[in-house]
Short mmCIF file of C-alpha atoms in Angstrom, two decimals:
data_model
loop_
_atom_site.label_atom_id
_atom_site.label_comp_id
_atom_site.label_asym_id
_atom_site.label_seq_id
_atom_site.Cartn_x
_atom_site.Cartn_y
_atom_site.Cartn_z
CA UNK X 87 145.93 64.18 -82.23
CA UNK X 88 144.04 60.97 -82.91
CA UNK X 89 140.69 61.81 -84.44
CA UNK X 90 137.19 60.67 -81.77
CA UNK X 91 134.99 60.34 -84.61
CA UNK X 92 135.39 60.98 -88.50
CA UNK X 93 131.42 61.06 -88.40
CA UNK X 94 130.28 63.22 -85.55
CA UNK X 95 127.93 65.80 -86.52
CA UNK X 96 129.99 69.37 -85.73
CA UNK X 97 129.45 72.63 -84.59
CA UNK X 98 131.62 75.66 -85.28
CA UNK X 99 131.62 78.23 -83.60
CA UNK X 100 133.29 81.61 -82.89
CA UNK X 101 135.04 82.54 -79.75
CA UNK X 102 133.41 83.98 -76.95
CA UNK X 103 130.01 83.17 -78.55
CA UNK X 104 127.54 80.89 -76.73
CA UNK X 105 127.82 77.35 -77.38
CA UNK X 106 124.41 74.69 -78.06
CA UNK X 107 124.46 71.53 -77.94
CA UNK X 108 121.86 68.91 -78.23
CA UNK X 109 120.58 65.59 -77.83
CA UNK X 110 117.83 63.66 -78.04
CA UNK X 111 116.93 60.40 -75.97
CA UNK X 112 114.62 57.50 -76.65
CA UNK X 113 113.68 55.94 -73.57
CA UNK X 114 111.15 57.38 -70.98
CA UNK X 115 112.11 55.78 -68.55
CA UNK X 116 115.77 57.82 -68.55
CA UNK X 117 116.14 59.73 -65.19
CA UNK X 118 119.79 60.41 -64.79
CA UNK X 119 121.50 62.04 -67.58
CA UNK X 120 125.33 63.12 -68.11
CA UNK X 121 127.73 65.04 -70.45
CA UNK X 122 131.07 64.41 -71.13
CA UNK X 123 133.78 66.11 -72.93
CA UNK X 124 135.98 64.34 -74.95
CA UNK X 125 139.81 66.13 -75.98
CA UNK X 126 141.77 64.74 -78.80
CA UNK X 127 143.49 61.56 -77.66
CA UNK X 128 142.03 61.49 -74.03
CA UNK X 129 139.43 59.58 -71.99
CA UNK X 130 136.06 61.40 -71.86
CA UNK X 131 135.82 63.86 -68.55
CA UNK X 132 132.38 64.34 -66.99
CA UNK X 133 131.23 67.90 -66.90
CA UNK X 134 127.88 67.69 -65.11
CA UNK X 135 124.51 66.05 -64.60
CA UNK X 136 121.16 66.41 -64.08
CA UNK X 137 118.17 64.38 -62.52
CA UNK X 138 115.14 63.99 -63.88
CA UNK X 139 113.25 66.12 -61.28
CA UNK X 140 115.25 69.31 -62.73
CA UNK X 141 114.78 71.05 -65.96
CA UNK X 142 117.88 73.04 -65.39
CA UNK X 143 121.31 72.61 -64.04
CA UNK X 144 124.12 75.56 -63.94
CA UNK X 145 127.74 75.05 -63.65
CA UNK X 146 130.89 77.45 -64.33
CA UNK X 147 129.89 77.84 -68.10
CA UNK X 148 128.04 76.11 -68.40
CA UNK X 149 124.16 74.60 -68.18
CA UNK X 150 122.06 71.54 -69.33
CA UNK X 151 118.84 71.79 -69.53
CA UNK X 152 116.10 68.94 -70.02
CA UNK X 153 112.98 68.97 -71.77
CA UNK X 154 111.39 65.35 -70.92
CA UNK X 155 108.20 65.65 -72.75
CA UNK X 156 110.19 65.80 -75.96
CA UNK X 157 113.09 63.54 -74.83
CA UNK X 158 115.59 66.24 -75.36
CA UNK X 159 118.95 67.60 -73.72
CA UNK X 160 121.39 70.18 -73.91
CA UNK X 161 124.25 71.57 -73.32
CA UNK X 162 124.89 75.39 -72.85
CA UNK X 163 128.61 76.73 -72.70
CA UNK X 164 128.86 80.18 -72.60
CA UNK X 165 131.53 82.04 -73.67
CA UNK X 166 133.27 79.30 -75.71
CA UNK X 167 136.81 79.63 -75.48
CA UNK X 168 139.55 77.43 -78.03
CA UNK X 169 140.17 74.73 -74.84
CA UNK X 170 136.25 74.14 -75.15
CA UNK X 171 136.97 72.55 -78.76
CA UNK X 172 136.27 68.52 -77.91
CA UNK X 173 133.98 65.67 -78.59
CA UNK X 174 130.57 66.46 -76.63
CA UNK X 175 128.72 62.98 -75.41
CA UNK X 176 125.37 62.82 -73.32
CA UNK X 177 124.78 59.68 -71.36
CA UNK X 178 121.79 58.44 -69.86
CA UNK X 179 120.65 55.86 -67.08
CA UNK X 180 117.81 54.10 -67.61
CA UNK X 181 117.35 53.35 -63.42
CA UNK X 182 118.39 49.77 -63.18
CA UNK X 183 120.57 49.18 -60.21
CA UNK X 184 123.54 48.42 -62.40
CA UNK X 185 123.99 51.87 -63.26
CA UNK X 186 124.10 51.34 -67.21
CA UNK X 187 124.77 54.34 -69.03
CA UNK X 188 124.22 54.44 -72.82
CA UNK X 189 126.22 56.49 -74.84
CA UNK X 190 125.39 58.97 -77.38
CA UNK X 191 127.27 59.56 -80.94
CA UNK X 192 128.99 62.79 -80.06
CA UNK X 193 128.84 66.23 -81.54
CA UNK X 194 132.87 67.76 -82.45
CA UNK X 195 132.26 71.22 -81.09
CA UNK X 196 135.22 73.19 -83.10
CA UNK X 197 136.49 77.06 -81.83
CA UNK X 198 137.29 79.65 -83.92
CA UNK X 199 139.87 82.46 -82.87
CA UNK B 199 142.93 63.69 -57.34
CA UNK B 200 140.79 59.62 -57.93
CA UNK B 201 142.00 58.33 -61.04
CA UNK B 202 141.41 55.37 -63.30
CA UNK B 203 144.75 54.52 -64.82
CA UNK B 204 145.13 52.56 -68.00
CA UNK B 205 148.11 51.32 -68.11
CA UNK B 206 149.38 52.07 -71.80
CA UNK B 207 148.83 55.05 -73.73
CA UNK B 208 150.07 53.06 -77.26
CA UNK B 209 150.03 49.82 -77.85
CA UNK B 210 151.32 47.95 -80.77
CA UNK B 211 150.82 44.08 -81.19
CA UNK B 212 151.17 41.60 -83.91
CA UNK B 213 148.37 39.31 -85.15
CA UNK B 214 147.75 36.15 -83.11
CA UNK B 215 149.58 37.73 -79.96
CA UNK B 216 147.82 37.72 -76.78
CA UNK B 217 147.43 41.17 -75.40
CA UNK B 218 146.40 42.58 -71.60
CA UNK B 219 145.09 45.99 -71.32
CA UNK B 220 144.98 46.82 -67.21
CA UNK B 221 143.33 49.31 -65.32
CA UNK B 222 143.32 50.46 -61.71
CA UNK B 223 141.18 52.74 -59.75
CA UNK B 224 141.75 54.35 -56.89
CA UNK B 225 138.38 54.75 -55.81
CA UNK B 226 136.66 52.10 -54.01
CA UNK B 227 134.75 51.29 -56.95
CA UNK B 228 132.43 48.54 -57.45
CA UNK B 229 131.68 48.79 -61.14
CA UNK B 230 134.60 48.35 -63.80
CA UNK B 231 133.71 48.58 -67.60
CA UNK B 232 135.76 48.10 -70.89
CA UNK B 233 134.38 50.38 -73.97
CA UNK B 234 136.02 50.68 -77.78
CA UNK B 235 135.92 53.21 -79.29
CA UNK B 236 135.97 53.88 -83.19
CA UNK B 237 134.86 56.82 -85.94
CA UNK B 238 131.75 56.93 -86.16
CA UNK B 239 130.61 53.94 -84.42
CA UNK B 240 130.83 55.82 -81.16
CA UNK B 241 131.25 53.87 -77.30
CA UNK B 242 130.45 50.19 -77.57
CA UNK B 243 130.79 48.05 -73.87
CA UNK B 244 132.83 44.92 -74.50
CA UNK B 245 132.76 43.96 -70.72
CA UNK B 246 132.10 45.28 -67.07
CA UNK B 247 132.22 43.75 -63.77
CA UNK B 248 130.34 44.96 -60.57
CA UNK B 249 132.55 43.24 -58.08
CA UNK B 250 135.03 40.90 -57.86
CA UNK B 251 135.73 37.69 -60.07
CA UNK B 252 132.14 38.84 -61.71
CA UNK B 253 131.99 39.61 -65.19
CA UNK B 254 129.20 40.39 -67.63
CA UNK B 255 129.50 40.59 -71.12
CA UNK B 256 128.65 43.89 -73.17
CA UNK B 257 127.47 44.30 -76.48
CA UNK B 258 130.67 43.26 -78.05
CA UNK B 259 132.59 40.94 -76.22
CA UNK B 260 133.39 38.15 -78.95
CA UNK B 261 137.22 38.12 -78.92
CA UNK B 262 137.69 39.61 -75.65
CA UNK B 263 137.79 38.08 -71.85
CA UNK B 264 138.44 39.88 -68.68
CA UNK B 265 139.72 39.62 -65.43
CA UNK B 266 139.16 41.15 -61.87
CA UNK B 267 141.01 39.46 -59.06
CA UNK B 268 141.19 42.66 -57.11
CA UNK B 269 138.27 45.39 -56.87
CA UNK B 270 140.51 48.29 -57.90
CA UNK B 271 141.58 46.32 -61.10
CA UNK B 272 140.21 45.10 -64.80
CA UNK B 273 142.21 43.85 -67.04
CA UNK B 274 140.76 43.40 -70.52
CA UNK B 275 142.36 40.07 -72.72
CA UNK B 276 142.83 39.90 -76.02
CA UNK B 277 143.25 36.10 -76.71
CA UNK B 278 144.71 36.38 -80.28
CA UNK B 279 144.83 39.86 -81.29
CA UNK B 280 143.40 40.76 -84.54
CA UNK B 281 143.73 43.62 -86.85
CA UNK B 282 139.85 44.26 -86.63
CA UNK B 283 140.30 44.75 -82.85
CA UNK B 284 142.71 47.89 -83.74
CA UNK B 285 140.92 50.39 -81.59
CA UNK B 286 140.82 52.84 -78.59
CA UNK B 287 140.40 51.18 -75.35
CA UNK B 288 138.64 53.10 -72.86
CA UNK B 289 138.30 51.74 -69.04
CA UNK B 290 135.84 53.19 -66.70
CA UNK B 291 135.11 53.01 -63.22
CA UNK B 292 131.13 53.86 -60.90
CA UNK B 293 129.49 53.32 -57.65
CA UNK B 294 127.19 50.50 -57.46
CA UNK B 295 123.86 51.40 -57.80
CA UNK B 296 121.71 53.78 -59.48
CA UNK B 297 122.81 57.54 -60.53
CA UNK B 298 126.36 57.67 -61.04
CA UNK B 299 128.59 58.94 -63.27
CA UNK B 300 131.80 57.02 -64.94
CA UNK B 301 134.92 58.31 -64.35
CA UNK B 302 137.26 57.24 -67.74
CA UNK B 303 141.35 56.45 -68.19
CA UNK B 304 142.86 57.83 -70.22
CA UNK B 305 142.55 55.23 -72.94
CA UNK B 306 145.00 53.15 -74.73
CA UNK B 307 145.31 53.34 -78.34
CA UNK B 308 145.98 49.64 -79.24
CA UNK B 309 147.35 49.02 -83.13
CA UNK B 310 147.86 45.48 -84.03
CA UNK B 311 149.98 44.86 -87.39
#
């Protein structure tokens, strides 16, 4: 399969342990914030979202949570499971009426059996 | 199930060729948006378009043009393809407005000799 990003920062991790991963934003003024998963060769797939009235947000597997006085996001899977193994990207909105997302650089999250 | 459908999975084009890269969504869309992507340079927006025959240029759009006669379509133009512009293509499509997520094709991995 065609390689995201020979660069990302990676996490390893063994099967059916939690997963972590983070991010850190720069602007303030973020209020909308995303993750994606990205598999081998594919287009990145949303996997859920959070405002920036929340702190937490639960889905199956998993939850982000958002820490706004540090600037800081994350992304909770539980259980990780081999099909979990992807590129990980958070997005944010800065609030213009354009809906602009920027892009972070990805973190390779990489099962173990 | 929407979809935003890139037209190619594999592309492979010789220098100086002009190349189009389409993309429909089935959505009702307003916003259309052309990324790259390359190792370890993450996501970079060559173009996007929040309705029809507009166009806005990204952060990389030297070498590129675009087209969107129809709402449900952008089609990305390589004028002269170059070997520097060897890349994964990524279309995505969003509401107008503020607080939406992308939803991403499937990409087309575009090789030019």
């Amino acid at each position: 399969g065609e390689s995201v990003g020979l660069h990302l920062p990676t996490l390893s991790v063994q099967e059916g342990d939690n997963s972590i991963i983070n991010c850190a934003y720069s602007n303030s003024a973020s209020d909308y914030f995303i993750w994606y998963k990205q598999e081998s060769g594919k287009g990145p797939q949303f996997i859920i979202d959070i405002r920036s009235n929340m702190d937490k947000r639960q889905g199956q597997r998993v939850t982000v949570l958002l820490n706004k006085t540090v600037k800081h996001l994350s992304l909770q899977i539980a259980a990780t499971q081999p099909g979990d193994s992807a590129v990980y990207f958070c997005a944010e909105n800065i609030g213009n009426a354009g809906n602009m997302l920027t892009f972070g650089g990805g973190t390779r999250l990489m099962v173990k059996p | 199930d929407v979809k935003v459908t890139q037209s190619s999975r594999y592309l492979v084009k010789r220098t100086g060729e002009k190349v189009f890269l389409e993309c429909v969504q089935d959505m009702d869309h307003e916003n259309m948006f052309w990324y790259r992507q390359d190792p370890g340079l993450g996501l970079r927006l060559i173009y996007f378009s929040y309705d029809v025959k507009m166009k806005e240029k990204g952060d990389i759009p030297e070498g590129y043009s675009v087209s969107r006669e129809k709402k449900e379509r952008f089609s990305l133009i390589l004028e002269s393809a170059s070997t520097n512009q060897t890349s994964m293509y990524l279309c995505a499509s969003s509401l107008l407005g503020y607080g939406y997520g992308y939803t991403f094709g499937s990409g087309t991995r575009l090789t030019v000799v």
